[in-house]
PDB file of C-alpha atoms in Angstrom:
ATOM      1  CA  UNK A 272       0.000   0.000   0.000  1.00 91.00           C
ATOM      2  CA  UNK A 273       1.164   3.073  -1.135  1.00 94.00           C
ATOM      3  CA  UNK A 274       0.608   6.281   0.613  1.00 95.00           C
ATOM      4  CA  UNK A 275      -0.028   8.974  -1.958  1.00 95.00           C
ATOM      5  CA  UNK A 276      -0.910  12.083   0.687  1.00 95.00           C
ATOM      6  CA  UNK A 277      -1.648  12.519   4.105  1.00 95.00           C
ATOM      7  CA  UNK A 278      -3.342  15.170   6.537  1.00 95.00           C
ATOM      8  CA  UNK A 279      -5.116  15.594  10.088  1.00 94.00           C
ATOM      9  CA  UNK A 280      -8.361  17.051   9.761  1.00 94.00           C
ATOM     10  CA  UNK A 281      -9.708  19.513  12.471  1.00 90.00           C
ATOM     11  CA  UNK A 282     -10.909  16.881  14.793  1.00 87.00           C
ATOM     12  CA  UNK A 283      -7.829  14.863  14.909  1.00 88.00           C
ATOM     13  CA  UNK A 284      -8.410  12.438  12.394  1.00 93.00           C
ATOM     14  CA  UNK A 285      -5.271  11.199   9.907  1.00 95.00           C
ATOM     15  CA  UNK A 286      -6.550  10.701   6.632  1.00 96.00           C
ATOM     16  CA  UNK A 287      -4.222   8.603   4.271  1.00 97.00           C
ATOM     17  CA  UNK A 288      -5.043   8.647   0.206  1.00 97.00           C
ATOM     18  CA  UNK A 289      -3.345   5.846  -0.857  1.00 97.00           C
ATOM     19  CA  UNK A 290      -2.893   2.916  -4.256  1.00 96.00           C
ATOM     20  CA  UNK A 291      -3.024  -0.536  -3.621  1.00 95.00           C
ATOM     21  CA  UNK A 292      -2.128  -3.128  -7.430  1.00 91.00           C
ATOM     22  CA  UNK A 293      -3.138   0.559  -8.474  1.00 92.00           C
ATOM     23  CA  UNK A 294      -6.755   0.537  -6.808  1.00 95.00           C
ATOM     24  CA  UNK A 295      -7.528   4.570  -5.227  1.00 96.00           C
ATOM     25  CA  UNK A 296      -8.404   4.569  -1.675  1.00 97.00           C
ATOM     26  CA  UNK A 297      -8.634   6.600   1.627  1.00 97.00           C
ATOM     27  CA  UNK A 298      -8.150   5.169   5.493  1.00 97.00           C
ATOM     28  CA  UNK A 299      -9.224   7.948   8.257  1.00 97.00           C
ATOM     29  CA  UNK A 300      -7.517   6.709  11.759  1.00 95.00           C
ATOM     30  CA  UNK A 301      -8.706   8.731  14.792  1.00 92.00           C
ATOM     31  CA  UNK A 302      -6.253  10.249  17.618  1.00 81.00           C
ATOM     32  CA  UNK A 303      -6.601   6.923  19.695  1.00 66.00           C
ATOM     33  CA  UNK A 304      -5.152   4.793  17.368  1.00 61.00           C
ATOM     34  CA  UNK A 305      -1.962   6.648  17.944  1.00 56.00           C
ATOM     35  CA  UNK A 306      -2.276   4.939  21.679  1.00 56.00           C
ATOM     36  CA  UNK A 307      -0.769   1.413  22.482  1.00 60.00           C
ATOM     37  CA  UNK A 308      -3.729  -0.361  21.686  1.00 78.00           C
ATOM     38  CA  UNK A 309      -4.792  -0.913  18.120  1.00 89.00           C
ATOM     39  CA  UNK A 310      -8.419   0.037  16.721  1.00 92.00           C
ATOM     40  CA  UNK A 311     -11.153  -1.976  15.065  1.00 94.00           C
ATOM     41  CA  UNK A 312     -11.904  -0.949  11.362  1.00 95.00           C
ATOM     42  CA  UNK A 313     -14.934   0.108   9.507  1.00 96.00           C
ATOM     43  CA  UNK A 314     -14.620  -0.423   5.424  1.00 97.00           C
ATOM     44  CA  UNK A 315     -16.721   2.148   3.876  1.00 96.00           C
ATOM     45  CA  UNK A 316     -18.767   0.733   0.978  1.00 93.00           C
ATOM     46  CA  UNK A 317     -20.146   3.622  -1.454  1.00 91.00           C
ATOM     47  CA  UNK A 318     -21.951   3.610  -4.642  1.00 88.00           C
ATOM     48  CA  UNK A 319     -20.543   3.378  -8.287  1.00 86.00           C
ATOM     49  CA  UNK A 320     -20.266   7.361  -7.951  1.00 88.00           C
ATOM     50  CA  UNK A 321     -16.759   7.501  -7.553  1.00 90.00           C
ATOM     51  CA  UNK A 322     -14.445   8.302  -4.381  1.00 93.00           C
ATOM     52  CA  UNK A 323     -14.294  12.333  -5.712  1.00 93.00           C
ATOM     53  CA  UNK A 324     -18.076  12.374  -5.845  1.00 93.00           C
ATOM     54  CA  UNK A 325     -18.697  10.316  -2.502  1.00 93.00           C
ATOM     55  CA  UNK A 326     -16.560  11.957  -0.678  1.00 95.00           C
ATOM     56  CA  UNK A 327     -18.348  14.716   1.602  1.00 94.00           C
ATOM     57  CA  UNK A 328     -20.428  11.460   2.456  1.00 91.00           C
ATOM     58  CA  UNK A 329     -17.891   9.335   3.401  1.00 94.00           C
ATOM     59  CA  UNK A 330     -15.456  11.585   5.006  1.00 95.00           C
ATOM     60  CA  UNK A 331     -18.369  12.492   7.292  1.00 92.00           C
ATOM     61  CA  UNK A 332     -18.686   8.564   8.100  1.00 91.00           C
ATOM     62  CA  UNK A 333     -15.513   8.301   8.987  1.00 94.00           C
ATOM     63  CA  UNK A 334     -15.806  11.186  11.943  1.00 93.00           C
ATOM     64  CA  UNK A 335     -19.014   9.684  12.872  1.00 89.00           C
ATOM     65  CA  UNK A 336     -16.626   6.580  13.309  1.00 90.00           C
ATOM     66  CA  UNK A 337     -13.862   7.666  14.685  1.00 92.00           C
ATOM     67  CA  UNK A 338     -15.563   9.732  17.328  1.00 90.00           C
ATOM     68  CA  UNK A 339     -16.432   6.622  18.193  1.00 89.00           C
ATOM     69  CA  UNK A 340     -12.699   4.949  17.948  1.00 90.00           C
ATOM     70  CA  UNK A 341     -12.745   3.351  14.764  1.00 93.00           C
ATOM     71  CA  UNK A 342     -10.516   3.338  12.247  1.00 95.00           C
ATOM     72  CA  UNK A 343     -12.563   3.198   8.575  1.00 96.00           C
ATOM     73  CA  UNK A 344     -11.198   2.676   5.314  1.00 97.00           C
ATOM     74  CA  UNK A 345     -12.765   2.689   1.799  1.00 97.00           C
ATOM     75  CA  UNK A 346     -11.367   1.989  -2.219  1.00 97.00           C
ATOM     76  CA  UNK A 347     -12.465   2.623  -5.333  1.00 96.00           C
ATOM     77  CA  UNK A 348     -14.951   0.243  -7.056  1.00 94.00           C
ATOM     78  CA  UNK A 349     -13.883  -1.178 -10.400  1.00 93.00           C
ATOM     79  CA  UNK A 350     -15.028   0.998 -13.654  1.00 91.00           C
ATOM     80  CA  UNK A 351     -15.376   3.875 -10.839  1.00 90.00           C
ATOM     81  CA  UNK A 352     -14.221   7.450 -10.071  1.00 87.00           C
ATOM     82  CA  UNK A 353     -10.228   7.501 -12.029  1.00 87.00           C
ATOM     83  CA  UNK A 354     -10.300   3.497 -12.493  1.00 90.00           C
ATOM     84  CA  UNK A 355     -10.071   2.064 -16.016  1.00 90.00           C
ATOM     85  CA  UNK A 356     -13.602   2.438 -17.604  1.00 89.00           C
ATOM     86  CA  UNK A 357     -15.705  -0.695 -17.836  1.00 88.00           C
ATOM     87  CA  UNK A 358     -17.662  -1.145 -21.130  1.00 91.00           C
ATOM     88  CA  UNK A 359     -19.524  -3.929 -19.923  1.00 89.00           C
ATOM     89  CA  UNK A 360     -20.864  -2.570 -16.820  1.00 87.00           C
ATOM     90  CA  UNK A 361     -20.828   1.336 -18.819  1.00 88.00           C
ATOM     91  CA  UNK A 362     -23.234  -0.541 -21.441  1.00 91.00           C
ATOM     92  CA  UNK A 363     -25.855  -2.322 -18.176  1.00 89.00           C
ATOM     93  CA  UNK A 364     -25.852   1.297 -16.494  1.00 86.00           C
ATOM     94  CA  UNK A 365     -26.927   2.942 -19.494  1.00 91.00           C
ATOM     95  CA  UNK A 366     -29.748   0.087 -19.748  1.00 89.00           C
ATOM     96  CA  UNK A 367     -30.492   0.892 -16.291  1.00 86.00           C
ATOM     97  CA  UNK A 368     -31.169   4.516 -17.173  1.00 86.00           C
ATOM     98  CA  UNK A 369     -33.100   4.277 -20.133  1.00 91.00           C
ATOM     99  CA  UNK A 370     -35.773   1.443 -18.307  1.00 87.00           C
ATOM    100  CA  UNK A 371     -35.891   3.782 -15.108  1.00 81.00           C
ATOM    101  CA  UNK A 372     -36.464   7.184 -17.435  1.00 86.00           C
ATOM    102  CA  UNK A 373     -39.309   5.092 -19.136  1.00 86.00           C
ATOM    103  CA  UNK A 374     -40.894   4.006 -16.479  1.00 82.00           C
ATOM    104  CA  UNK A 375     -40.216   0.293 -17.098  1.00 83.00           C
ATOM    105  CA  UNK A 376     -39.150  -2.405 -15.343  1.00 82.00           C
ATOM    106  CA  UNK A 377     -35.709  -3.130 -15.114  1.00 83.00           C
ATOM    107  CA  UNK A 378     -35.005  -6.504 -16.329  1.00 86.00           C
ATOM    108  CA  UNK A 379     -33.214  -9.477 -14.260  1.00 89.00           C
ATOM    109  CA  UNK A 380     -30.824  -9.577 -17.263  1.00 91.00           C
ATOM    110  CA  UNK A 381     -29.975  -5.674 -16.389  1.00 89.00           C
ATOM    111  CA  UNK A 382     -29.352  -6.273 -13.078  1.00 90.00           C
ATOM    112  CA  UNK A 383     -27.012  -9.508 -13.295  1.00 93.00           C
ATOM    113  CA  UNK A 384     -24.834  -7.407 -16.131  1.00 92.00           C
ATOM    114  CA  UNK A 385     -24.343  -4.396 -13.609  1.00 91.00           C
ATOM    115  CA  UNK A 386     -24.136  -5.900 -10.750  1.00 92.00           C
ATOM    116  CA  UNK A 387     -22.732  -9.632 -10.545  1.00 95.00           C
ATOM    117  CA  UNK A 388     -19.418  -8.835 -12.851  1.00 95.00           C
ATOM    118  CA  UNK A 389     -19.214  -5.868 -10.342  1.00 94.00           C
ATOM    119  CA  UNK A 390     -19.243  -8.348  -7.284  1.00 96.00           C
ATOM    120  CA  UNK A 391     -17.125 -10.819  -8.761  1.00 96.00           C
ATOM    121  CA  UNK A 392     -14.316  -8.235  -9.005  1.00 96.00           C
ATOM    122  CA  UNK A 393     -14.445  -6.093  -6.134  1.00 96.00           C
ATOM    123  CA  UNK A 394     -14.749  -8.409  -3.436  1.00 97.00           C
ATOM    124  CA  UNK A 395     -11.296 -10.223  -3.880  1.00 97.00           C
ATOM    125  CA  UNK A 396     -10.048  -6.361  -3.905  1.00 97.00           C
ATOM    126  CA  UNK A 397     -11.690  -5.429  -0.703  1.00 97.00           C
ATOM    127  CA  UNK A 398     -10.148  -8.348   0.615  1.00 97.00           C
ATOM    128  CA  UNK A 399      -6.708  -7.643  -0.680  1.00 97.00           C
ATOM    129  CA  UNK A 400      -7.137  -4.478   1.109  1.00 97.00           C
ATOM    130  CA  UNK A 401      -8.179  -5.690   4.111  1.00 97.00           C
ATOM    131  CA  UNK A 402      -4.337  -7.610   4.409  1.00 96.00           C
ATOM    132  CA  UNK A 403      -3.179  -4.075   4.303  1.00 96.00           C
ATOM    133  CA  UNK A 404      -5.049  -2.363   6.306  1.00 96.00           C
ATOM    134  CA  UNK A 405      -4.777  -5.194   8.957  1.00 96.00           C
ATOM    135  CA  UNK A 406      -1.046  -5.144   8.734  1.00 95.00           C
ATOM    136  CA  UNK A 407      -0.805  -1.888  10.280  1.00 94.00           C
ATOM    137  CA  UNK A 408      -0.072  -1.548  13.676  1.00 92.00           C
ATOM    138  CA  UNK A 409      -2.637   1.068  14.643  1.00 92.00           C
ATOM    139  CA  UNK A 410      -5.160  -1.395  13.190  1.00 94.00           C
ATOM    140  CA  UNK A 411      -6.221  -4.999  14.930  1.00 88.00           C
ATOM    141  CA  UNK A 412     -10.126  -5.654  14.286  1.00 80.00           C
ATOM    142  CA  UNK A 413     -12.315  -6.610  14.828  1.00 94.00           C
ATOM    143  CA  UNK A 414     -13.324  -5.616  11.525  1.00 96.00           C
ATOM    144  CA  UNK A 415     -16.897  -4.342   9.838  1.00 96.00           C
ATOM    145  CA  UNK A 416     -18.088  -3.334   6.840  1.00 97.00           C
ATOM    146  CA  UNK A 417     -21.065  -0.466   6.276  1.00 94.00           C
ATOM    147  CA  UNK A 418     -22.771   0.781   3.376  1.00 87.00           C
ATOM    148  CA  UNK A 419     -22.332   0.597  -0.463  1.00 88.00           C
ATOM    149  CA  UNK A 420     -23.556  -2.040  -2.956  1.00 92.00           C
ATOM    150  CA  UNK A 421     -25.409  -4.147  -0.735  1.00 94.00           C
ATOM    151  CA  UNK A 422     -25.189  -7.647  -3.177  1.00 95.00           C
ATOM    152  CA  UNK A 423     -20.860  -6.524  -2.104  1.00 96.00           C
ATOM    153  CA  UNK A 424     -21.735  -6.314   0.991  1.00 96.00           C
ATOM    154  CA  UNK A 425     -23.308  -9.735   0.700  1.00 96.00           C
ATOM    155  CA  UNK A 426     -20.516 -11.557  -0.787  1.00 97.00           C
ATOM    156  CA  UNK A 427     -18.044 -10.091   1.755  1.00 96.00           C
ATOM    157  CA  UNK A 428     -20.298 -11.238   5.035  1.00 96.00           C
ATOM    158  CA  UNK A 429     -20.224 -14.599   3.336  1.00 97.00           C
ATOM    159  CA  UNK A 430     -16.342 -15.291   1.929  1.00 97.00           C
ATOM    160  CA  UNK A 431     -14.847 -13.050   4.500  1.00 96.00           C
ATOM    161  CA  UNK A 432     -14.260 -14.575   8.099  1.00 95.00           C
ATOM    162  CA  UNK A 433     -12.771 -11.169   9.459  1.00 96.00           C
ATOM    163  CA  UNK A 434     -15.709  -9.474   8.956  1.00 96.00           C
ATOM    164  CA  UNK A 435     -17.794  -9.517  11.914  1.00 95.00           C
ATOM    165  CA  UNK A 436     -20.784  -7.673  11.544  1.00 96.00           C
ATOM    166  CA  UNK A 437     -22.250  -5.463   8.510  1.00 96.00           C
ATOM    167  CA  UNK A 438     -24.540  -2.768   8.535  1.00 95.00           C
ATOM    168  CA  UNK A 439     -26.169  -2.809   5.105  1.00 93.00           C
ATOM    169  CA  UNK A 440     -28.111  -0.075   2.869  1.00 89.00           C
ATOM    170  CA  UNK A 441     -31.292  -1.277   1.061  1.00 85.00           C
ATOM    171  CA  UNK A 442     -31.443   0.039  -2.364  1.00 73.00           C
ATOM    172  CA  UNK A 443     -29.173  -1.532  -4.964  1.00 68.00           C
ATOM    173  CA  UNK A 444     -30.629  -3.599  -7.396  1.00 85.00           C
ATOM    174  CA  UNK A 445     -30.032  -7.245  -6.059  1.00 91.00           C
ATOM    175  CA  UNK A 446     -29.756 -10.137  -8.581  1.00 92.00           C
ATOM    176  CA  UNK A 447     -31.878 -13.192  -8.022  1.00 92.00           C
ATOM    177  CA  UNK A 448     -28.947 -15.070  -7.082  1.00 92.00           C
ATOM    178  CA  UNK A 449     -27.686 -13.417  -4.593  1.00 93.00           C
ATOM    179  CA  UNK A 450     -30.869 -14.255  -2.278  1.00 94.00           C
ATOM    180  CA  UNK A 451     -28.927 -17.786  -2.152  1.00 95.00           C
ATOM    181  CA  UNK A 452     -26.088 -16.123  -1.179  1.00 96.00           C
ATOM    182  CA  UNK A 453     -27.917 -14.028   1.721  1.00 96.00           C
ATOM    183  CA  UNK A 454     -28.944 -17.263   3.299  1.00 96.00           C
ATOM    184  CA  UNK A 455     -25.105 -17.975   4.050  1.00 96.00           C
ATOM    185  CA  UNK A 456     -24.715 -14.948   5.710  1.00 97.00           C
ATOM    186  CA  UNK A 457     -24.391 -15.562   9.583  1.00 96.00           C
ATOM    187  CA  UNK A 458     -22.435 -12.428  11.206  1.00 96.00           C
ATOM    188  CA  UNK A 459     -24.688  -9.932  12.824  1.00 96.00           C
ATOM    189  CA  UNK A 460     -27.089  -7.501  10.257  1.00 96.00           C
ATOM    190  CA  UNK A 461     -27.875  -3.961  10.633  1.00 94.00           C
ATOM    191  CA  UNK A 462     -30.012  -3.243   7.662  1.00 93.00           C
ATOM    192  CA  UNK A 463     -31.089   0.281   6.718  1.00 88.00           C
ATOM    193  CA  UNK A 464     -34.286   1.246   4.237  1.00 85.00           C
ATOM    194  CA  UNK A 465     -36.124   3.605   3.218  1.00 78.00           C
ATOM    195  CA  UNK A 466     -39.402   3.670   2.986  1.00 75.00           C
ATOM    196  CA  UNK A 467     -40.183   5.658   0.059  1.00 70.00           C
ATOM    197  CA  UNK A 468     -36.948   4.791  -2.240  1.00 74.00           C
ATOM    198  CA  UNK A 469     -37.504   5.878  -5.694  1.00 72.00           C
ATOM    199  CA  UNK A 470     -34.933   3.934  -6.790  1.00 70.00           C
ATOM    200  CA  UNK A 471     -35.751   0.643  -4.996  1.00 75.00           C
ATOM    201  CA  UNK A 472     -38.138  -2.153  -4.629  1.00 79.00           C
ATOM    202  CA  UNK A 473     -39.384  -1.924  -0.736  1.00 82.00           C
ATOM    203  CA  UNK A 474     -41.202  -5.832  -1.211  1.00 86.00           C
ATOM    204  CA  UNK A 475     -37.753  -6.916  -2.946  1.00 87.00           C
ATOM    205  CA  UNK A 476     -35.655  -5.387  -0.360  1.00 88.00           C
ATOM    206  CA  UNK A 477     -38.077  -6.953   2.615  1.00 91.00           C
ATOM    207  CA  UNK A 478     -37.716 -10.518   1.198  1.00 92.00           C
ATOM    208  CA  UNK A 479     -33.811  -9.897   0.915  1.00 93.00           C
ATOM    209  CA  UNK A 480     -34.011  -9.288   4.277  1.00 93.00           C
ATOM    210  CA  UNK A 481     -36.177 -12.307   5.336  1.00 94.00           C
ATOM    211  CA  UNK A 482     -34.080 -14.307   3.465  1.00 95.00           C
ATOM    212  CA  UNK A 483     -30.796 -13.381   5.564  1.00 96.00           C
ATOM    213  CA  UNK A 484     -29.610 -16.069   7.613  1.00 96.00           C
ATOM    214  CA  UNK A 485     -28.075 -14.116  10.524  1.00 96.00           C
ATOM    215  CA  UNK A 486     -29.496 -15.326  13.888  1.00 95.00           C
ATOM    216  CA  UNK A 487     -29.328 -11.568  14.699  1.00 95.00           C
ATOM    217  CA  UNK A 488     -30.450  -9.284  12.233  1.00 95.00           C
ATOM    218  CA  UNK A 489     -32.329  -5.820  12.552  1.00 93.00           C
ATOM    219  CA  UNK A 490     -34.135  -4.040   9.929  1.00 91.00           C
ATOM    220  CA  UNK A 491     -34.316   0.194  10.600  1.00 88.00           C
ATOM    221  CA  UNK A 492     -36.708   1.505   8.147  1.00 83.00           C
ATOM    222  CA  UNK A 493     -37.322   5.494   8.282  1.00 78.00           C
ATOM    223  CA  UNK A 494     -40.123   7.495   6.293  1.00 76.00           C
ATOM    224  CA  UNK A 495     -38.164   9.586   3.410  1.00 67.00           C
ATOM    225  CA  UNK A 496     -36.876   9.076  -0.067  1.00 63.00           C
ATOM    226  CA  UNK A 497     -33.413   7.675  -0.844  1.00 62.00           C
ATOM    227  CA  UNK A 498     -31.482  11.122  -0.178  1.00 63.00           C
ATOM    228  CA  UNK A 499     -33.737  11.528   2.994  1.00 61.00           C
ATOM    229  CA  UNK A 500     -32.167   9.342   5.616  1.00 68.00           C
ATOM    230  CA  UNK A 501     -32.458  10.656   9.372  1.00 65.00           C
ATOM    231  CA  UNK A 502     -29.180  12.343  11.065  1.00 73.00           C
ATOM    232  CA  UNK A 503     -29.863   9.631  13.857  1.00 71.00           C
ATOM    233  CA  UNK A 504     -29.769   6.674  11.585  1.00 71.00           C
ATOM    234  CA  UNK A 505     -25.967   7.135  11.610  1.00 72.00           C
ATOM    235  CA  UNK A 506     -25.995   6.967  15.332  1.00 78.00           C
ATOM    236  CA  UNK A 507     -28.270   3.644  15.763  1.00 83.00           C
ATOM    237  CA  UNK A 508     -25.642   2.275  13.433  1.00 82.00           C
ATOM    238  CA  UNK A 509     -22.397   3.603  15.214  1.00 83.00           C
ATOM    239  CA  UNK A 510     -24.380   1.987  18.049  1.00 87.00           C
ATOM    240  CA  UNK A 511     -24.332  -1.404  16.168  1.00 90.00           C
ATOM    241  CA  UNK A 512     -20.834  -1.254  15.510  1.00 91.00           C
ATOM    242  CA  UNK A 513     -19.698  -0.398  18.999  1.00 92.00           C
ATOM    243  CA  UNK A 514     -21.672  -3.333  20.730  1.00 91.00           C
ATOM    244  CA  UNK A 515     -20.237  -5.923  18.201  1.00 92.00           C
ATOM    245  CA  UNK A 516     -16.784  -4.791  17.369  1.00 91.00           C
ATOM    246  CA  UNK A 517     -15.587  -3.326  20.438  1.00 80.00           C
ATOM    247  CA  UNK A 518     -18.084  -5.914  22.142  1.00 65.00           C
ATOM    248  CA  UNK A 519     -15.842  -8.768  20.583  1.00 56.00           C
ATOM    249  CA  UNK A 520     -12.943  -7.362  21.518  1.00 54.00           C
ATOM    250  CA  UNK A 521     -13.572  -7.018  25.161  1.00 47.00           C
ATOM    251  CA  UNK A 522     -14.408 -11.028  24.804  1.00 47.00           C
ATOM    252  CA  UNK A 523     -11.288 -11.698  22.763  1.00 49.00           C
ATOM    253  CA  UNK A 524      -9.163  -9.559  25.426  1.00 46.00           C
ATOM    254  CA  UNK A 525     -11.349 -11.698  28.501  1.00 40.00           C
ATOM    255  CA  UNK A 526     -10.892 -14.941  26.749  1.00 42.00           C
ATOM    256  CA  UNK A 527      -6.775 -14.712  26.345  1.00 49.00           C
ATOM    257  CA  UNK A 528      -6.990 -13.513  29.894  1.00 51.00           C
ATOM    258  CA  UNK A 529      -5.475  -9.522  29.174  1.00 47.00           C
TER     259      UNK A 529
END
């Protein structure tokens, strides 16, 4: 991992733009994890906006995180923000916006081309990044991931063993096959939706949550379009995180008897 700048921001957090194999991404550490003891970490997940266009969003994730002493991290999804264009996945988003201007349904066939390719690729990178980010000294886990493409966020809870619990973001077209794949999923689920998405399919997003196999899942779902979520959803989730990551570590730390 290559550091490619670096600067505190007013409330203490370090935040590190860096390349990893030539993938853009940004880790925010807060004061603490200066201290003796190492943090748990947070990866961001985001939309395929780009890092330059998410950015006010995440950054202000990060705080919300590290006020809470968590490290978070975040990279840049493939065919994203300065990446390498995509034609294939270019081609299904522009499907996706002409069925969604008309009105029409958007097909199954839509959805696998933009979003099972997208899946496929990013999840070995996320985990790639993860043996960085874990190889730090001011990092040690327990780890989580928050946010982004939620059929990612799927794949990750299932193929990842570091990743402990997920809070999740209804509201990404989800291919029929990865219900299968949600019935794997075991860690602990904090799943937010919106009740009034105009870009997503409350019923589908209610079976995709039924269909989770976590033994402890929540659903939070607030009144409000997609752009309307509440100020205190963010701190129901930071309230998620803290019980499980910082949870497991006080069990980890009882169990090895420190």
């Amino acid at each position: 991992m290559q550091i490619t700048s670096a600067r505190r921001l007013d409330d203490g957090v370090l935040e590190r733009a860096f390349t990893l194999q030539e993938i853009p991404g940004i880790l925010w550490t807060p004061e603490a994890a200066s201290a003796s003891a190492p943090v748990p970490l947070v990866l961001l997940g985001h939309p395929t906006l780009g890092l330059r266009t998410m950015y006010p969003r995440l950054v202000a994730r990060a705080r919300h995180c590290a006020a809470e002493g968590f490290a978070t991290a975040t990279i840049e999804l493939p065919g994203s923000g300065d990446r390498p264009g995509w034609p294939a996945l270019d081609r299904a988003r522009a499907d996706l916006r002409r069925a969604m201007q008309a009105g029409e349904p958007v097909s199954d066939e839509t959805v696998d081309a933009l979003i099972l390719p997208l899946v496929d690729k990013a999840v070995p990178e996320w985990q790639v990044a993860l043996d960085a980010f874990l190889s730090l000294p001011e990092i040690g886990g327990p780890v989580g991931y928050s946010g982004g493409v939620i059929s990612v966020g799927i794949r990750l809870a299932v193929v990842e063993p570091r990743i402990t619990a997920a809070g999740l973001f209804a509201g990404s077209l989800v291919p029929r096959a990865m219900f299968e794949e949600a019935r794997q999923v075991t860690v602990p689920l904090h799943v937010l939706l919106q009740w009034d998405d105009e870009g997503n399919d409350r019923q589908a997003a209610l079976d995709l949550f039924d269909a989770f196999g976590s033994a402890e899942k929540s659903l939070h779902a607030n009144m409000g379009g997609h752009t309307g979520v509440p100020q205190f959803a963010g701190d129901v989730a930071a309230q998620f995180f803290t019980r499980h990551l910082k949870g497991a570590r006080a069990a980890g730390s009882a169990a090895d008897g420190s």
